[in-house]
CSV table of C-alpha atoms in Angstrom, one decimal:
chain,number,residue,atom,x,y,z
A,186,UNK,CA,58.2,269.5,53.1
A,187,UNK,CA,56.2,272.7,53.8
A,188,UNK,CA,59.1,274.5,55.4
A,189,UNK,CA,59.5,277.3,52.8
A,190,UNK,CA,62.4,278.8,54.6
A,191,UNK,CA,64.4,275.6,54.4
A,192,UNK,CA,63.8,275.3,50.7
A,193,UNK,CA,64.8,278.9,50.1
A,194,UNK,CA,68.0,278.3,52.1
A,195,UNK,CA,68.8,275.1,50.1
A,196,UNK,CA,68.1,276.9,46.8
A,197,UNK,CA,70.4,279.8,47.8
A,198,UNK,CA,73.2,277.4,48.8
A,199,UNK,CA,72.9,275.4,45.5
A,200,UNK,CA,72.9,278.6,43.4
A,201,UNK,CA,76.0,280.0,45.2
A,202,UNK,CA,77.8,276.7,45.0
A,203,UNK,CA,77.1,276.2,41.3
A,204,UNK,CA,78.3,279.7,40.6
A,205,UNK,CA,81.6,278.9,42.3
A,206,UNK,CA,81.7,275.7,40.2
A,207,UNK,CA,84.4,273.0,40.1
A,208,UNK,CA,87.9,274.2,41.1
A,209,UNK,CA,90.8,272.0,40.0
A,210,UNK,CA,94.2,272.5,41.7
A,211,UNK,CA,97.1,270.6,40.0
A,212,UNK,CA,99.4,269.0,42.6
A,213,UNK,CA,102.4,267.1,41.1
A,214,UNK,CA,101.0,264.2,39.1
A,215,UNK,CA,97.6,264.5,40.6
A,216,UNK,CA,94.7,267.0,40.8
A,217,UNK,CA,92.8,268.2,43.8
A,218,UNK,CA,89.1,268.6,42.8
A,219,UNK,CA,86.9,270.9,44.9
A,220,UNK,CA,83.3,270.3,44.0
A,221,UNK,CA,80.2,272.4,44.5
A,222,UNK,CA,79.0,269.9,47.1
A,223,UNK,CA,81.9,270.9,49.4
A,224,UNK,CA,81.1,274.6,49.1
A,225,UNK,CA,77.4,273.9,49.8
A,226,UNK,CA,78.3,271.9,52.9
A,227,UNK,CA,80.6,274.6,54.3
A,228,UNK,CA,78.1,277.4,53.5
A,229,UNK,CA,75.3,275.2,55.1
A,230,UNK,CA,77.3,274.9,58.3
A,231,UNK,CA,77.7,278.7,58.4
A,232,UNK,CA,73.8,279.1,58.3
A,233,UNK,CA,73.4,277.0,61.5
A,234,UNK,CA,72.5,278.5,65.0
A,235,UNK,CA,76.2,278.3,66.0
A,236,UNK,CA,77.3,280.8,63.3
A,237,UNK,CA,75.0,283.1,61.3
A,238,UNK,CA,71.8,281.7,62.8
A,239,UNK,CA,69.9,281.8,59.5
A,240,UNK,CA,68.7,278.2,60.0
A,241,UNK,CA,67.0,277.4,63.3
A,242,UNK,CA,66.6,274.0,64.9
A,243,UNK,CA,63.3,273.4,63.0
A,244,UNK,CA,65.1,273.8,59.7
A,245,UNK,CA,67.8,271.4,60.8
A,246,UNK,CA,65.3,268.8,61.9
A,247,UNK,CA,63.3,269.1,58.7
A,248,UNK,CA,66.4,268.8,56.5
A,249,UNK,CA,67.3,265.5,58.2
A,250,UNK,CA,64.0,264.0,57.2
A,251,UNK,CA,64.5,264.9,53.5
A,252,UNK,CA,67.8,262.9,53.1
A,253,UNK,CA,66.0,259.8,51.9
A,254,UNK,CA,64.1,261.7,49.2
A,255,UNK,CA,67.2,263.4,47.8
A,256,UNK,CA,69.0,260.1,47.6
A,257,UNK,CA,66.3,258.6,45.5
A,258,UNK,CA,66.7,261.5,43.0
A,259,UNK,CA,70.5,260.9,43.0
A,260,UNK,CA,70.1,257.2,42.2
A,261,UNK,CA,67.7,258.0,39.3
A,262,UNK,CA,70.3,260.4,37.9
A,263,UNK,CA,73.0,257.7,38.0
A,264,UNK,CA,70.6,255.3,36.1
A,265,UNK,CA,70.4,257.8,33.1
A,266,UNK,CA,74.2,257.9,32.9
A,267,UNK,CA,74.6,254.1,32.6
A,268,UNK,CA,72.0,253.2,29.9
A,269,UNK,CA,74.0,253.9,26.7
A,270,UNK,CA,76.9,251.7,27.8
A,271,UNK,CA,74.9,248.9,29.5
A,272,UNK,CA,76.3,246.0,27.4
A,273,UNK,CA,79.9,246.7,28.3
A,274,UNK,CA,79.0,247.3,32.0
A,275,UNK,CA,77.1,243.9,32.1
A,276,UNK,CA,80.3,242.2,30.8
A,277,UNK,CA,82.2,243.6,33.8
A,278,UNK,CA,79.4,243.0,36.3
A,279,UNK,CA,81.1,240.2,38.4
A,280,UNK,CA,84.0,242.6,39.2
A,281,UNK,CA,81.6,245.3,40.0
A,282,UNK,CA,79.6,243.1,42.4
A,283,UNK,CA,82.6,241.5,44.1
A,284,UNK,CA,84.1,244.9,45.0
A,285,UNK,CA,81.2,245.3,47.5
A,286,UNK,CA,83.0,242.9,49.8
A,287,UNK,CA,85.1,246.0,50.6
A,288,UNK,CA,82.3,247.1,52.9
A,289,UNK,CA,83.6,244.5,55.4
A,290,UNK,CA,87.1,246.0,55.4
A,291,UNK,CA,86.0,249.2,57.1
A,292,UNK,CA,84.3,247.2,59.8
A,293,UNK,CA,87.4,245.0,60.4
A,294,UNK,CA,89.7,248.0,60.7
A,295,UNK,CA,87.3,250.7,62.1
A,296,UNK,CA,85.4,249.0,64.9
A,297,UNK,CA,88.4,247.6,66.9
A,298,UNK,CA,90.3,250.9,66.4
A,299,UNK,CA,87.3,253.0,67.3
A,300,UNK,CA,86.5,251.1,70.5
A,301,UNK,CA,89.8,249.9,71.8
A,302,UNK,CA,92.1,252.7,70.7
A,303,UNK,CA,89.8,255.8,70.6
A,304,UNK,CA,87.4,254.8,73.3
A,305,UNK,CA,84.3,255.3,71.2
A,306,UNK,CA,81.1,253.3,71.8
A,307,UNK,CA,78.2,252.9,69.4
A,308,UNK,CA,79.4,255.8,67.3
A,309,UNK,CA,81.9,253.3,65.9
A,310,UNK,CA,79.2,251.3,64.3
A,311,UNK,CA,78.0,254.3,62.3
A,312,UNK,CA,81.5,255.6,61.6
A,313,UNK,CA,82.8,252.3,60.4
A,314,UNK,CA,79.8,251.6,58.2
A,315,UNK,CA,81.3,251.4,54.7
A,316,UNK,CA,82.6,254.9,53.7
A,317,UNK,CA,79.7,256.7,55.4
A,318,UNK,CA,78.4,258.3,52.2
A,319,UNK,CA,74.8,259.2,51.2
A,320,UNK,CA,73.3,255.6,51.0
A,321,UNK,CA,75.1,254.7,54.2
A,322,UNK,CA,73.8,257.7,56.0
A,323,UNK,CA,70.3,256.9,54.8
A,324,UNK,CA,70.6,253.3,56.0
A,325,UNK,CA,71.9,254.2,59.5
A,326,UNK,CA,69.3,257.0,59.7
A,327,UNK,CA,66.5,254.6,58.8
A,328,UNK,CA,67.7,251.8,61.3
A,329,UNK,CA,68.9,253.9,64.2
A,330,UNK,CA,67.9,257.5,63.6
A,331,UNK,CA,70.4,260.3,62.8
A,332,UNK,CA,70.1,261.6,66.3
A,333,UNK,CA,71.4,258.3,67.7
A,334,UNK,CA,75.0,257.5,68.6
A,335,UNK,CA,75.3,255.5,65.4
A,336,UNK,CA,73.8,258.5,63.5
A,337,UNK,CA,76.4,260.8,65.0
A,338,UNK,CA,79.2,258.4,64.0
A,339,UNK,CA,78.1,258.1,60.4
A,340,UNK,CA,77.5,261.9,60.0
A,341,UNK,CA,80.9,262.7,61.5
A,342,UNK,CA,82.7,260.5,59.0
A,343,UNK,CA,80.4,261.8,56.2
A,344,UNK,CA,81.5,265.4,56.9
A,345,UNK,CA,85.2,264.5,57.1
A,346,UNK,CA,84.8,262.4,53.9
A,347,UNK,CA,83.2,265.4,52.1
A,348,UNK,CA,86.2,267.6,52.9
A,349,UNK,CA,89.1,265.2,52.6
A,350,UNK,CA,87.6,262.2,50.6
A,351,UNK,CA,87.4,263.9,47.2
A,352,UNK,CA,91.0,265.2,47.5
A,353,UNK,CA,92.3,261.8,48.6
A,354,UNK,CA,90.4,259.8,45.8
A,355,UNK,CA,91.5,262.3,43.2
A,356,UNK,CA,95.2,262.2,44.1
A,357,UNK,CA,95.1,258.4,44.5
A,358,UNK,CA,93.5,257.9,41.1
A,359,UNK,CA,96.1,260.1,39.4
A,360,UNK,CA,99.0,258.3,41.2
A,361,UNK,CA,97.8,254.8,40.4
A,362,UNK,CA,97.0,255.7,36.8
A,363,UNK,CA,100.6,257.0,36.2
A,364,UNK,CA,102.6,254.6,38.4
A,365,UNK,CA,100.9,251.2,38.1
A,366,UNK,CA,99.8,248.9,35.3
A,367,UNK,CA,96.2,248.9,36.4
A,368,UNK,CA,93.7,249.5,33.6
A,369,UNK,CA,91.9,252.8,33.5
A,370,UNK,CA,88.5,251.0,33.6
A,371,UNK,CA,89.5,249.2,36.8
A,372,UNK,CA,90.5,252.5,38.4
A,373,UNK,CA,87.2,254.0,37.2
A,374,UNK,CA,85.3,251.2,38.9
A,375,UNK,CA,87.4,251.7,42.0
A,376,UNK,CA,86.5,255.3,42.0
A,377,UNK,CA,82.8,254.4,42.3
A,378,UNK,CA,82.8,253.9,46.0
A,379,UNK,CA,79.2,255.0,46.5
A,380,UNK,CA,79.9,258.8,46.7
A,381,UNK,CA,79.0,261.2,43.9
A,382,UNK,CA,81.7,263.6,44.9
A,383,UNK,CA,84.5,261.0,45.3
A,384,UNK,CA,83.5,259.3,42.1
A,385,UNK,CA,83.6,262.6,40.2
A,386,UNK,CA,87.0,263.5,41.7
A,387,UNK,CA,88.5,260.1,40.8
A,388,UNK,CA,86.9,260.0,37.3
A,389,UNK,CA,88.0,263.6,36.6
A,390,UNK,CA,91.6,262.7,37.5
A,391,UNK,CA,91.6,259.7,35.3
A,392,UNK,CA,90.1,261.6,32.3
A,393,UNK,CA,92.9,264.1,32.7
A,394,UNK,CA,95.4,261.3,32.2
A,395,UNK,CA,93.3,259.3,29.5
A,396,UNK,CA,91.2,261.9,27.7
A,397,UNK,CA,90.5,259.6,24.8
A,398,UNK,CA,88.7,257.2,27.2
A,399,UNK,CA,86.4,259.8,28.7
A,400,UNK,CA,83.1,258.1,27.8
A,401,UNK,CA,83.9,254.7,29.1
A,402,UNK,CA,85.7,255.9,32.2
A,403,UNK,CA,82.7,258.0,33.1
A,404,UNK,CA,80.3,255.1,32.4
A,405,UNK,CA,82.3,252.6,34.5
A,406,UNK,CA,82.7,255.1,37.3
A,407,UNK,CA,79.0,255.9,37.4
A,408,UNK,CA,77.8,252.3,37.1
A,409,UNK,CA,80.2,251.2,39.9
A,410,UNK,CA,79.0,254.1,42.0
A,411,UNK,CA,75.4,253.2,41.5
A,412,UNK,CA,75.9,249.5,42.3
A,413,UNK,CA,77.8,250.5,45.4
A,414,UNK,CA,74.8,252.4,46.4
A,415,UNK,CA,72.4,249.6,45.5
A,416,UNK,CA,73.9,246.2,46.2
A,417,UNK,CA,76.1,247.8,48.8
A,418,UNK,CA,73.0,248.4,50.8
A,419,UNK,CA,72.1,244.7,50.8
A,420,UNK,CA,75.7,243.8,51.6
A,421,UNK,CA,75.5,246.2,54.6
A,422,UNK,CA,72.1,244.8,55.8
A,423,UNK,CA,73.0,241.2,55.4
A,424,UNK,CA,76.7,241.2,56.4
A,425,UNK,CA,78.3,244.5,57.4
A,426,UNK,CA,75.9,245.7,60.1
A,427,UNK,CA,75.4,242.3,61.8
A,428,UNK,CA,79.2,241.8,61.7
A,429,UNK,CA,79.7,245.3,63.1
A,430,UNK,CA,77.4,244.5,66.1
A,431,UNK,CA,79.3,241.2,66.7
A,432,UNK,CA,82.7,242.8,66.5
A,433,UNK,CA,81.6,245.8,68.6
A,434,UNK,CA,80.6,243.5,71.4
A,435,UNK,CA,83.9,241.6,71.3
A,436,UNK,CA,85.9,244.8,71.2
A,437,UNK,CA,83.9,246.4,74.0
A,438,UNK,CA,84.3,243.3,76.1
A,439,UNK,CA,88.1,243.3,75.5
A,440,UNK,CA,88.4,247.0,76.5
A,441,UNK,CA,85.9,247.3,79.4
A,442,UNK,CA,85.7,243.7,80.6
A,443,UNK,CA,81.9,243.7,80.3
A,444,UNK,CA,79.4,243.5,77.5
A,445,UNK,CA,77.7,246.7,76.2
A,446,UNK,CA,74.1,247.5,76.6
A,447,UNK,CA,71.8,246.1,73.8
A,448,UNK,CA,71.2,248.5,70.9
A,449,UNK,CA,68.0,250.4,70.3
A,450,UNK,CA,66.4,250.7,66.9
A,451,UNK,CA,64.7,253.8,65.6
A,452,UNK,CA,61.3,252.2,66.3
A,453,UNK,CA,62.2,251.3,69.9
A,454,UNK,CA,63.3,254.9,70.6
């Protein structure tokens, strides 16, 4: 917290990224949305020791320890967006909660593919953890540490998701809105996968198709996104992570004909 250089670097990246702003690129029936978060990440990579050498190892280590704090501020912001439309959101709460079962889908697909096909080891547990966004990074970091194999996996998918995820969600939302009978509110809820950038891209594409529903689309997207970050954490702790460990052992045994070494938590390290 006392690393003044780190705070100045972060402030500079935020100012530059916000000055660039949101760039929307129409592509057929959809829209590619490039958010300031993407520009901040790219510029942040350029400040590291491998490029411009503005940030040293100390700044990188200190930045990792601040992830949890920044996520708390993000969740508080989501809460302020939801309040005015709370009654309608409560009416749709069963659908919002049930969609969290999707956290198991990434495990079922990702862990066997990562271990058996790609030859990855414990990186698979982090990489296949939900969609590897901010709350998921915080959970893996708290349980295993971001310098662990699991941490490397979740951060790798986080970076890829930041670059490609917003584009994918934005185009998919536009395509489904135009070509399927799905209700815009359902698509808005589906856009709230637990990522501020992906939710914004999906909601932005839906608003472009249904401008008269802007308020409710934004509210459903934000509420779904917040719940994905809140009850999604409990879903991960209770079901997804234990299931990941079990499936990882089975996949590892299938590929290498032996069981893997037992995992180490952050405290044990």
